[in-house]
Amino acid sequence: MRGLIGMMLLAACSQKNATTEVPDGSLGGADLSPTVEQIRIDVYPSSSNGELLKQSWIADLSDGLTGFDIVLEPTIVISGKVVGYRANPLHSEVPGEDRSPVAATIRVERAGTITGGSVDTDADGDFRLEVPASRGYTVSVTPDDGLRLPFQVSVDNNLSSDLNLETVDLGYGLPVYGHIRTLDGDGLHPLTVRLRDQGSGVAGPATQTDSTGHYLLRAEPGSYTLEVAGLQGSAIPSFSIAATVSEDEGLQLDADIGELLPALVSGQLRGEDDNTALRDITVRLESRALRGTLGTLTIETDTDRDGLFGRQILAGEWMATFIPPYDSSFGGREKSFTVETGLAVLDIGDIELPKRIIFDGFLTDPDGAPLANAAVNAQELGLDGYIFSTTTDDEGGFSLETSPGPMTLTASPARNDLAVSRWTIDPTNSGQIFQVEQGDLMSGLVQGPDGPVQFALIEVRSMAGVLLATSLTDEAGNFAVSLGSL
Amino acid sequence: MIDKTFPTVWQIFSFKYNTLKHWHALCFTWLGSGCFYWQPFEQVYPNAPPSIEFSSPDQGDVFRIDGIQGGVAWVSVVDIDEDDVMDYLWTINGLGPQGSAQTFVSGNYQGSSIQLPSDPLLDGRTLTCTVYDQAGASDRRSWAIEIGGGS
C-alpha cells in the first residue's frame, strides 16, 4: 500500500470494520496465486438478476472441478472527492494554486479478473463508483493533468460495504522530468510520456513533450516504468525505461532514442480472382527489429479507393498484416519485408488477398454418432483473430465461410458430458470429421444475496485469460460444462 | 337390416369415388398434366421465429465498457423449432459487422456473446445483435455504447 489514498483506504476500512462485518474470506473465491494452478470463472448476470454486477470467481484446481459454490457479492458504492494542488512545474518545492477539485479517473479493479469498474469525477471533483464487494482490489486515482498532479495507487484492499473516502488529496508528488532526443540531440515533439507503477501495472496520466523535447510528470516515490510513444501514425518508436523516484527528490530521466531515418513504404492490395483494387483494407505495419533506433513501432493505415497505401516507417525488419473487414469476401494475409538503412522509398508491390472459402465438416461424439446442436467457433490464428460461428445441424454437419489461413476450431457440445474440444485446422482441407471426447465435468451453483442467480453467462477461463468454455446457469442457478485436458 | 332397394351413403360415395378414379385414369392416359391430381395431405409446420429471451445489458440499457478487460455483451435465444441452426450478426453503427463474437450452447439454450475493448472509438455508437434462423426469421436487440472511466 502506498501514497495518501492507501492510508485513507486503510483508515476508512478500519473504521468500517469497527462497526460492520469483517470482509468474508471467500469474497471472489481463492486468493490469486502465481504458484497455484487456478481457473477463473467469470459471471455476467442477465437482466433478470437485478443490480448484480459482473465478477470473477477464482478456483484452485487442486480442490476439484465440481460442486463450486459461487457467491456473487452485492454492489457497493465507493464515493469521495478528489482534490489537488497543481504544483508550479518550474519550482517543485513551491506549492502552486490552493487545493482545488481535480478532474480524474478512479479505478477499482481486482487484478487479473473482470471484477471492478472505473468512473470519472464530475466538475466538482466528486465521484461515485459502483463495484461488487471483493477483496484484493487495486484502487487508483489518475488525474487528467499529468503535468502538475501525481497519480496514486493502493493495492490489496478488501472492500465489503459502501465506502465514502471523503476527500482524496493527491498531494504534490515529486517531479519526474527529462529530455527525449535523437542521436543528434534534436528534441522530439510531440511524444506521449507516462509513468506505469511497476507493482500494480497501473498507468499514470499521459503528458506530451514540448517543442524542445522536454517533458515533466509528477509522481509519488516508488518504482515505475517510463513509457514513451510517438503520436499515433508517426514514425517515432515506442520504448520504456525503468524509473525509480526516491523520497524527497525528483528524478531526471533523459532518453536518446537513436537515429530516426524515415522511409516511405507503399503497396497496393488486389483481389486474387479478378485483380480488382481493394479499398478499406486495414494495413498494420509492425516492427520486428528496428535498426539504429530504440524500441518498437506499430503503424496502422487503410487502403484508398485504388487499393493503395503508403506510410513512413523506419529501417529494420517488418511484418505487414492486411486485414479486410469482417464481412469482406476476402481473407487477410501477412508479408514480411526489410527496410535497409538509408533507403528512402520502398515499394512492396502488389499484394493479392485470397478469396474466403467454404469450410465444412462434421462433429461426432466419442462413439462416432452425429453431434447435433453443438456450437462451432473457428478463430483466425494471427491477423485480427476474427471468429466465424455456427451450430451443427441434426446430422452433425456445419459449414462456415472463413479465411483460408490456419484457425483454431472450437466445438462446444450441448451435452455436458462431452468436452469443449479444440483443434488447429487448415480450412482448405474441408469435409473432415471431428470427434469430441469425453470431458472433465465442471459444475456448480451461482448464488447472489437474494438466492440463485438464474440465466447468467458463465465464462471459464485460464488465468492467462484464454476462454475454455461458455455456459448459462439454469432456473436454479446451476451450471455444468465439460472441459478438455487443462 | 339394410334396405337394399336404396343405395347407402357409402354406396353413393363409392360410386362417385370410382367414377373419379376412372376420370383420373383417363386424364393421366390421354390428357397428360392438364387435369387435377390430389396429393396426400402433408402437415405443414410454420416456422417459429427465434426470440431473444435474456441478455446483458437488458434491452434499452446502456452497454458501459470500462476497465482493462473491456466489456462483454450477450444474448440467449429460444426457438421452438427443433434443430434450427441460428446465425448471429453483431454490428456497430459506422463500423459494420464485428468479428469478435462467438456462439455458445448450454443445455436447451443457445446464444452469442461478444467482447469489445475499452476503445474511445466505440463511445456513443450503437451495438446491435440480430439472430436469424434458417428460414430467415429474426429477432434483434440494441444497446448504446458508453466508454467510461478515462479510457
PDB file of N, CA and C in Angstrom, chain A residues 412-455:
ATOM      1  N   SER A 412     -18.378 -26.827 -28.955  1.00  0.00           N
ATOM      2  CA  SER A 412     -18.975 -26.862 -27.616  1.00  0.00           C
ATOM      3  C   SER A 412     -20.269 -27.659 -27.693  1.00  0.00           C
ATOM      4  N   PRO A 413     -20.250 -28.931 -27.272  1.00  0.00           N
ATOM      5  CA  PRO A 413     -21.456 -29.758 -27.368  1.00  0.00           C
ATOM      6  C   PRO A 413     -22.551 -29.272 -26.422  1.00  0.00           C
ATOM      7  N   ALA A 414     -23.804 -29.518 -26.817  1.00  0.00           N
ATOM      8  CA  ALA A 414     -24.921 -29.182 -25.928  1.00  0.00           C
ATOM      9  C   ALA A 414     -24.960 -30.137 -24.736  1.00  0.00           C
ATOM     10  N   ARG A 415     -24.468 -31.358 -24.966  1.00  0.00           N
ATOM     11  CA  ARG A 415     -24.426 -32.339 -23.860  1.00  0.00           C
ATOM     12  C   ARG A 415     -23.250 -32.008 -22.950  1.00  0.00           C
ATOM     13  N   ASN A 416     -23.520 -31.945 -21.632  1.00  0.00           N
ATOM     14  CA  ASN A 416     -22.435 -31.512 -20.751  1.00  0.00           C
ATOM     15  C   ASN A 416     -21.521 -32.658 -20.294  1.00  0.00           C
ATOM     16  N   ASP A 417     -21.730 -33.878 -20.846  1.00  0.00           N
ATOM     17  CA  ASP A 417     -20.756 -34.949 -20.559  1.00  0.00           C
ATOM     18  C   ASP A 417     -19.622 -34.943 -21.583  1.00  0.00           C
ATOM     19  N   LEU A 418     -19.783 -34.157 -22.633  1.00  0.00           N
ATOM     20  CA  LEU A 418     -18.758 -34.099 -23.679  1.00  0.00           C
ATOM     21  C   LEU A 418     -17.954 -32.815 -23.547  1.00  0.00           C
ATOM     22  N   ALA A 419     -16.669 -32.943 -23.835  1.00  0.00           N
ATOM     23  CA  ALA A 419     -15.751 -31.821 -23.577  1.00  0.00           C
ATOM     24  C   ALA A 419     -15.858 -30.752 -24.651  1.00  0.00           C
ATOM     25  N   VAL A 420     -15.667 -29.515 -24.234  1.00  0.00           N
ATOM     26  CA  VAL A 420     -15.388 -28.457 -25.202  1.00  0.00           C
ATOM     27  C   VAL A 420     -14.039 -28.799 -25.815  1.00  0.00           C
ATOM     28  N   SER A 421     -14.009 -28.988 -27.126  1.00  0.00           N
ATOM     29  CA  SER A 421     -12.811 -29.540 -27.777  1.00  0.00           C
ATOM     30  C   SER A 421     -12.235 -28.561 -28.782  1.00  0.00           C
ATOM     31  N   ARG A 422     -10.911 -28.620 -28.942  1.00  0.00           N
ATOM     32  CA  ARG A 422     -10.216 -27.682 -29.837  1.00  0.00           C
ATOM     33  C   ARG A 422      -9.290 -28.418 -30.793  1.00  0.00           C
ATOM     34  N   TRP A 423      -9.217 -27.871 -32.006  1.00  0.00           N
ATOM     35  CA  TRP A 423      -8.269 -28.393 -32.986  1.00  0.00           C
ATOM     36  C   TRP A 423      -7.664 -27.208 -33.735  1.00  0.00           C
ATOM     37  N   THR A 424      -6.420 -27.341 -34.135  1.00  0.00           N
ATOM     38  CA  THR A 424      -5.848 -26.375 -35.072  1.00  0.00           C
ATOM     39  C   THR A 424      -6.074 -26.934 -36.470  1.00  0.00           C
ATOM     40  N   ILE A 425      -6.700 -26.131 -37.324  1.00  0.00           N
ATOM     41  CA  ILE A 425      -7.136 -26.672 -38.615  1.00  0.00           C
ATOM     42  C   ILE A 425      -6.591 -25.842 -39.778  1.00  0.00           C
ATOM     43  N   ASP A 426      -6.534 -26.513 -40.923  1.00  0.00           N
ATOM     44  CA  ASP A 426      -6.297 -25.847 -42.195  1.00  0.00           C
ATOM     45  C   ASP A 426      -7.638 -25.864 -42.930  1.00  0.00           C
ATOM     46  N   PRO A 427      -8.338 -24.729 -43.000  1.00  0.00           N
ATOM     47  CA  PRO A 427      -9.707 -24.739 -43.536  1.00  0.00           C
ATOM     48  C   PRO A 427      -9.794 -25.073 -45.021  1.00  0.00           C
ATOM     49  N   THR A 428      -8.648 -25.105 -45.719  1.00  0.00           N
ATOM     50  CA  THR A 428      -8.710 -25.520 -47.131  1.00  0.00           C
ATOM     51  C   THR A 428      -8.933 -27.031 -47.232  1.00  0.00           C
ATOM     52  N   ASN A 429      -8.739 -27.731 -46.110  1.00  0.00           N
ATOM     53  CA  ASN A 429      -8.953 -29.171 -46.066  1.00  0.00           C
ATOM     54  C   ASN A 429     -10.352 -29.436 -45.508  1.00  0.00           C
ATOM     55  N   SER A 430     -11.348 -29.386 -46.381  1.00  0.00           N
ATOM     56  CA  SER A 430     -12.735 -29.423 -45.944  1.00  0.00           C
ATOM     57  C   SER A 430     -13.245 -30.854 -45.813  1.00  0.00           C
ATOM     58  N   GLY A 431     -14.423 -31.019 -45.206  1.00  0.00           N
ATOM     59  CA  GLY A 431     -15.095 -32.308 -45.137  1.00  0.00           C
ATOM     60  C   GLY A 431     -14.562 -33.249 -44.076  1.00  0.00           C
ATOM     61  N   GLN A 432     -13.797 -32.745 -43.126  1.00  0.00           N
ATOM     62  CA  GLN A 432     -13.233 -33.617 -42.086  1.00  0.00           C
ATOM     63  C   GLN A 432     -14.280 -33.953 -41.027  1.00  0.00           C
ATOM     64  N   ILE A 433     -14.019 -35.043 -40.319  1.00  0.00           N
ATOM     65  CA  ILE A 433     -14.862 -35.438 -39.183  1.00  0.00           C
ATOM     66  C   ILE A 433     -14.093 -35.139 -37.904  1.00  0.00           C
ATOM     67  N   PHE A 434     -14.711 -34.405 -37.007  1.00  0.00           N
ATOM     68  CA  PHE A 434     -14.072 -34.039 -35.744  1.00  0.00           C
ATOM     69  C   PHE A 434     -14.800 -34.766 -34.611  1.00  0.00           C
ATOM     70  N   GLN A 435     -14.030 -35.562 -33.890  1.00  0.00           N
ATOM     71  CA  GLN A 435     -14.623 -36.368 -32.833  1.00  0.00           C
ATOM     72  C   GLN A 435     -14.386 -35.710 -31.475  1.00  0.00           C
ATOM     73  N   VAL A 436     -15.478 -35.418 -30.807  1.00  0.00           N
ATOM     74  CA  VAL A 436     -15.406 -34.779 -29.494  1.00  0.00           C
ATOM     75  C   VAL A 436     -15.198 -35.842 -28.428  1.00  0.00           C
ATOM     76  N   GLU A 437     -14.345 -35.552 -27.456  1.00  0.00           N
ATOM     77  CA  GLU A 437     -14.016 -36.539 -26.423  1.00  0.00           C
ATOM     78  C   GLU A 437     -14.867 -36.332 -25.169  1.00  0.00           C
ATOM     79  N   GLN A 438     -14.848 -37.352 -24.329  1.00  0.00           N
ATOM     80  CA  GLN A 438     -15.443 -37.190 -23.003  1.00  0.00           C
ATOM     81  C   GLN A 438     -14.602 -36.179 -22.231  1.00  0.00           C
ATOM     82  N   GLY A 439     -15.243 -35.369 -21.412  1.00  0.00           N
ATOM     83  CA  GLY A 439     -14.501 -34.342 -20.700  1.00  0.00           C
ATOM     84  C   GLY A 439     -14.575 -34.486 -19.192  1.00  0.00           C
ATOM     85  N   ASP A 440     -13.886 -33.577 -18.516  1.00  0.00           N
ATOM     86  CA  ASP A 440     -13.956 -33.499 -17.060  1.00  0.00           C
ATOM     87  C   ASP A 440     -15.087 -32.545 -16.706  1.00  0.00           C
ATOM     88  N   LEU A 441     -16.109 -33.069 -16.029  1.00  0.00           N
ATOM     89  CA  LEU A 441     -17.273 -32.254 -15.709  1.00  0.00           C
ATOM     90  C   LEU A 441     -16.911 -31.172 -14.693  1.00  0.00           C
ATOM     91  N   MET A 442     -17.334 -29.972 -15.030  1.00  0.00           N
ATOM     92  CA  MET A 442     -17.168 -28.860 -14.098  1.00  0.00           C
ATOM     93  C   MET A 442     -18.566 -28.335 -13.803  1.00  0.00           C
ATOM     94  N   SER A 443     -18.923 -28.221 -12.534  1.00  0.00           N
ATOM     95  CA  SER A 443     -20.289 -27.821 -12.212  1.00  0.00           C
ATOM     96  C   SER A 443     -20.316 -27.010 -10.930  1.00  0.00           C
ATOM     97  N   GLY A 444     -21.404 -26.306 -10.753  1.00  0.00           N
ATOM     98  CA  GLY A 444     -21.532 -25.514  -9.541  1.00  0.00           C
ATOM     99  C   GLY A 444     -22.854 -24.800  -9.479  1.00  0.00           C
ATOM    100  N   LEU A 445     -22.977 -24.024  -8.435  1.00  0.00           N
ATOM    101  CA  LEU A 445     -24.187 -23.246  -8.182  1.00  0.00           C
ATOM    102  C   LEU A 445     -23.775 -21.792  -8.015  1.00  0.00           C
ATOM    103  N   VAL A 446     -24.485 -20.910  -8.691  1.00  0.00           N
ATOM    104  CA  VAL A 446     -24.207 -19.481  -8.571  1.00  0.00           C
ATOM    105  C   VAL A 446     -25.335 -18.833  -7.777  1.00  0.00           C
ATOM    106  N   GLN A 447     -24.963 -18.187  -6.692  1.00  0.00           N
ATOM    107  CA  GLN A 447     -25.956 -17.543  -5.850  1.00  0.00           C
ATOM    108  C   GLN A 447     -25.592 -16.086  -5.614  1.00  0.00           C
ATOM    109  N   GLY A 448     -26.625 -15.291  -5.427  1.00  0.00           N
ATOM    110  CA  GLY A 448     -26.436 -13.900  -5.051  1.00  0.00           C
ATOM    111  C   GLY A 448     -27.041 -13.660  -3.692  1.00  0.00           C
ATOM    112  N   PRO A 449     -27.088 -12.419  -3.268  1.00  0.00           N
ATOM    113  CA  PRO A 449     -27.653 -12.112  -1.944  1.00  0.00           C
ATOM    114  C   PRO A 449     -29.111 -12.534  -1.812  1.00  0.00           C
ATOM    115  N   ASP A 450     -29.839 -12.588  -2.961  1.00  0.00           N
ATOM    116  CA  ASP A 450     -31.264 -12.928  -2.909  1.00  0.00           C
ATOM    117  C   ASP A 450     -31.558 -14.345  -3.373  1.00  0.00           C
ATOM    118  N   GLY A 451     -30.553 -15.191  -3.455  1.00  0.00           N
ATOM    119  CA  GLY A 451     -30.789 -16.570  -3.868  1.00  0.00           C
ATOM    120  C   GLY A 451     -30.084 -16.912  -5.163  1.00  0.00           C
ATOM    121  N   PRO A 452     -30.529 -18.023  -5.809  1.00  0.00           N
ATOM    122  CA  PRO A 452     -29.863 -18.477  -7.035  1.00  0.00           C
ATOM    123  C   PRO A 452     -29.868 -17.411  -8.118  1.00  0.00           C
ATOM    124  N   VAL A 453     -28.789 -17.367  -8.872  1.00  0.00           N
ATOM    125  CA  VAL A 453     -28.680 -16.403  -9.979  1.00  0.00           C
ATOM    126  C   VAL A 453     -29.021 -17.151 -11.263  1.00  0.00           C
ATOM    127  N   GLN A 454     -30.213 -16.847 -11.814  1.00  0.00           N
ATOM    128  CA  GLN A 454     -30.703 -17.546 -13.000  1.00  0.00           C
ATOM    129  C   GLN A 454     -30.146 -16.942 -14.274  1.00  0.00           C
ATOM    130  N   PHE A 455     -29.918 -17.791 -15.253  1.00  0.00           N
ATOM    131  CA  PHE A 455     -29.604 -17.374 -16.617  1.00  0.00           C
ATOM    132  C   PHE A 455     -28.501 -16.306 -16.668  1.00  0.00           C
TER     133      PHE A 455
END
